[in-house]
Coordinates of N, CA and C in Angstrom, one line a residue:
M387 N -12.7 -34.2 15.6 CA -12.8 -32.8 15.5 C -12.2 -32.2 16.7
T388 N -11.4 -31.1 16.5 CA -10.8 -30.5 17.6 C -11.7 -29.5 18.3
T389 N -11.3 -29.1 19.5 CA -12.1 -28.1 20.2 C -12.3 -26.8 19.4
W390 N -11.2 -26.4 18.7 CA -11.3 -25.2 17.9 C -12.3 -25.4 16.8
Q391 N -12.3 -26.5 16.1 CA -13.3 -26.7 15.0 C -14.7 -26.8 15.6
K392 N -14.9 -27.4 16.7 CA -16.3 -27.5 17.3 C -16.8 -26.1 17.7
S393 N -15.9 -25.2 18.0 CA -16.4 -23.8 18.4 C -16.9 -23.0 17.2
F394 N -16.5 -23.4 16.0 CA -16.9 -22.7 14.9 C -18.1 -23.3 14.1
V395 N -18.3 -24.6 14.4 CA -19.4 -25.3 13.6 C -20.8 -24.7 14.1
G396 N -21.5 -24.2 13.1 CA -22.8 -23.7 13.4 C -22.8 -22.3 14.1
S397 N -21.7 -21.7 14.2 CA -21.7 -20.4 14.8 C -21.7 -19.3 13.7
D398 N -21.9 -18.1 14.1 CA -21.9 -16.9 13.2 C -20.5 -16.7 12.6
K399 N -19.5 -17.3 13.2 CA -18.1 -17.1 12.6 C -17.8 -18.1 11.5
A400 N -18.7 -19.0 11.2 CA -18.5 -20.0 10.1 C -18.2 -19.2 8.8
E401 N -17.4 -19.8 8.0 CA -17.1 -19.1 6.7 C -18.3 -19.2 5.8
L402 N -18.8 -18.1 5.4 CA -19.9 -18.0 4.4 C -19.4 -17.1 3.3
P403 N -20.0 -17.4 2.1 CA -19.6 -16.5 1.0 C -20.1 -15.1 1.3
V404 N -19.3 -14.1 0.9 CA -19.7 -12.7 1.2 C -19.9 -12.0 -0.2
K405 N -21.0 -11.4 -0.3 CA -21.2 -10.6 -1.5 C -20.8 -9.1 -1.3
L406 N -19.8 -8.7 -2.0 CA -19.2 -7.4 -1.8 C -20.0 -6.4 -2.7
D407 N -20.2 -5.2 -2.1 CA -20.9 -4.1 -2.8 C -19.9 -3.0 -3.2
Y408 N -19.7 -2.9 -4.4 CA -18.7 -1.9 -4.9 C -19.3 -0.6 -5.4
S409 N -20.6 -0.5 -5.2 CA -21.3 0.7 -5.8 C -20.8 2.0 -5.3
D410 N -20.4 2.1 -4.0 CA -19.9 3.3 -3.4 C -18.5 3.6 -4.1
T411 N -17.7 2.5 -4.3 CA -16.4 2.7 -4.9 C -16.6 3.2 -6.3
Y412 N -17.5 2.7 -7.0 CA -17.7 3.1 -8.4 C -18.1 4.6 -8.4
R413 N -19.0 5.0 -7.5 CA -19.5 6.4 -7.4 C -18.3 7.3 -7.1
E414 N -17.4 6.9 -6.2 CA -16.3 7.7 -5.8 C -15.3 7.8 -7.0
N415 N -15.1 6.7 -7.7 CA -14.2 6.7 -8.9 C -14.8 7.6 -10.0
D416 N -16.1 7.6 -10.2 CA -16.8 8.4 -11.2 C -16.6 9.9 -10.8
Q417 N -16.7 10.2 -9.5 CA -16.6 11.6 -9.1 C -15.1 12.0 -9.2
L418 N -14.2 11.2 -8.9 CA -12.8 11.5 -9.1 C -12.5 11.7 -10.6
D419 N -13.0 10.9 -11.5 CA -12.8 11.1 -12.9 C -13.4 12.4 -13.4
L420 N -14.6 12.8 -12.9 CA -15.2 14.0 -13.2 C -14.3 15.2 -12.7
D421 N -13.8 15.1 -11.5 CA -13.0 16.2 -10.9 C -11.7 16.3 -11.8
L422 N -11.1 15.2 -12.1 CA -9.9 15.2 -13.0 C -10.2 15.9 -14.3
F423 N -11.3 15.5 -14.9 CA -11.7 16.0 -16.2 C -11.8 17.5 -16.2
E424 N -12.5 18.0 -15.1 CA -12.7 19.4 -15.0 C -11.4 20.2 -14.7
H425 N -10.5 19.6 -14.0 CA -9.2 20.2 -13.7 C -8.4 20.3 -15.0
L426 N -8.4 19.2 -15.8 CA -7.6 19.2 -17.0 C -8.2 20.2 -18.0
A427 N -9.6 20.3 -18.0 CA -10.2 21.3 -18.9 C -9.8 22.7 -18.5
E428 N -9.8 23.0 -17.2 CA -9.3 24.3 -16.8 C -7.9 24.6 -17.1
L429 N -7.0 23.6 -17.0 CA -5.6 23.7 -17.4 C -5.5 24.0 -18.9
H430 N -6.3 23.4 -19.6 CA -6.3 23.6 -21.1 C -6.8 25.0 -21.4
R431 N -7.8 25.5 -20.7 CA -8.3 26.8 -21.0 C -7.3 27.9 -20.6
A432 N -6.6 27.6 -19.5 CA -5.5 28.5 -19.0 C -4.4 28.6 -20.0
Q433 N -4.0 27.4 -20.5 CA -2.9 27.4 -21.5 C -3.3 28.1 -22.8
R434 N -4.6 28.0 -23.2 CA -5.0 28.7 -24.4 C -5.1 30.2 -24.2
R435 N -5.5 30.6 -23.0 CA -5.5 32.1 -22.7 C -4.1 32.6 -22.7
R436 N -3.2 31.9 -22.1 CA -1.8 32.3 -22.1 C -1.2 32.4 -23.5
L437 N -1.5 31.5 -24.3 CA -1.0 31.5 -25.7 C -1.6 32.7 -26.5
M438 N -2.9 33.0 -26.2 CA -3.6 34.1 -26.9 C -2.9 35.4 -26.4
R439 N -2.6 35.5 -25.1 CA -2.0 36.8 -24.6 C -0.6 36.9 -25.3
Q440 N 0.1 35.8 -25.4 CA 1.4 35.9 -26.0 C 1.4 36.3 -27.4
R441 N 0.4 35.8 -28.2 CA 0.2 36.2 -29.6 C -0.1 37.7 -29.7
R442 N -0.9 38.2 -28.8 CA -1.3 39.6 -28.8 C -0.2 40.5 -28.2
G443 N 0.8 39.9 -27.6 CA 1.9 40.7 -27.0 C 1.6 41.3 -25.7
T444 N 0.5 40.8 -25.0 CA 0.2 41.3 -23.7 C 0.5 40.4 -22.6
G445 N 1.0 39.2 -23.0 CA 1.3 38.2 -22.0 C 2.6 38.5 -21.2
S446 N 2.8 37.7 -20.1 CA 4.0 37.9 -19.4 C 5.1 36.9 -19.9
G447 N 4.7 36.2 -20.9 CA 5.7 35.2 -21.4 C 6.7 35.9 -22.3
P448 N 7.6 35.1 -22.9 CA 8.7 35.7 -23.7 C 8.0 36.3 -25.0
S449 N 8.5 37.5 -25.4 CA 8.0 38.1 -26.6 C 8.5 37.4 -27.8
Q450 N 7.7 37.4 -28.8 CA 8.0 36.8 -30.1 C 8.3 37.9 -31.1
C451 N 9.5 38.1 -31.4 CA 9.8 39.2 -32.4 C 10.2 38.6 -33.7

């Protein structure tokens, strides 16, 4: 056994299995999904409002004659 190996045997630096906790990551991803969904919903509402204004002829878009 080398000096390097002896220094790690029984120490806190020995390789142990690590259980990873992804719960924070999942919460962050869920929040990002919610933010994206809300943003897309607002874009959809804005598009519908713009189309309704165009149909009424009050929009700033091209007039349909």
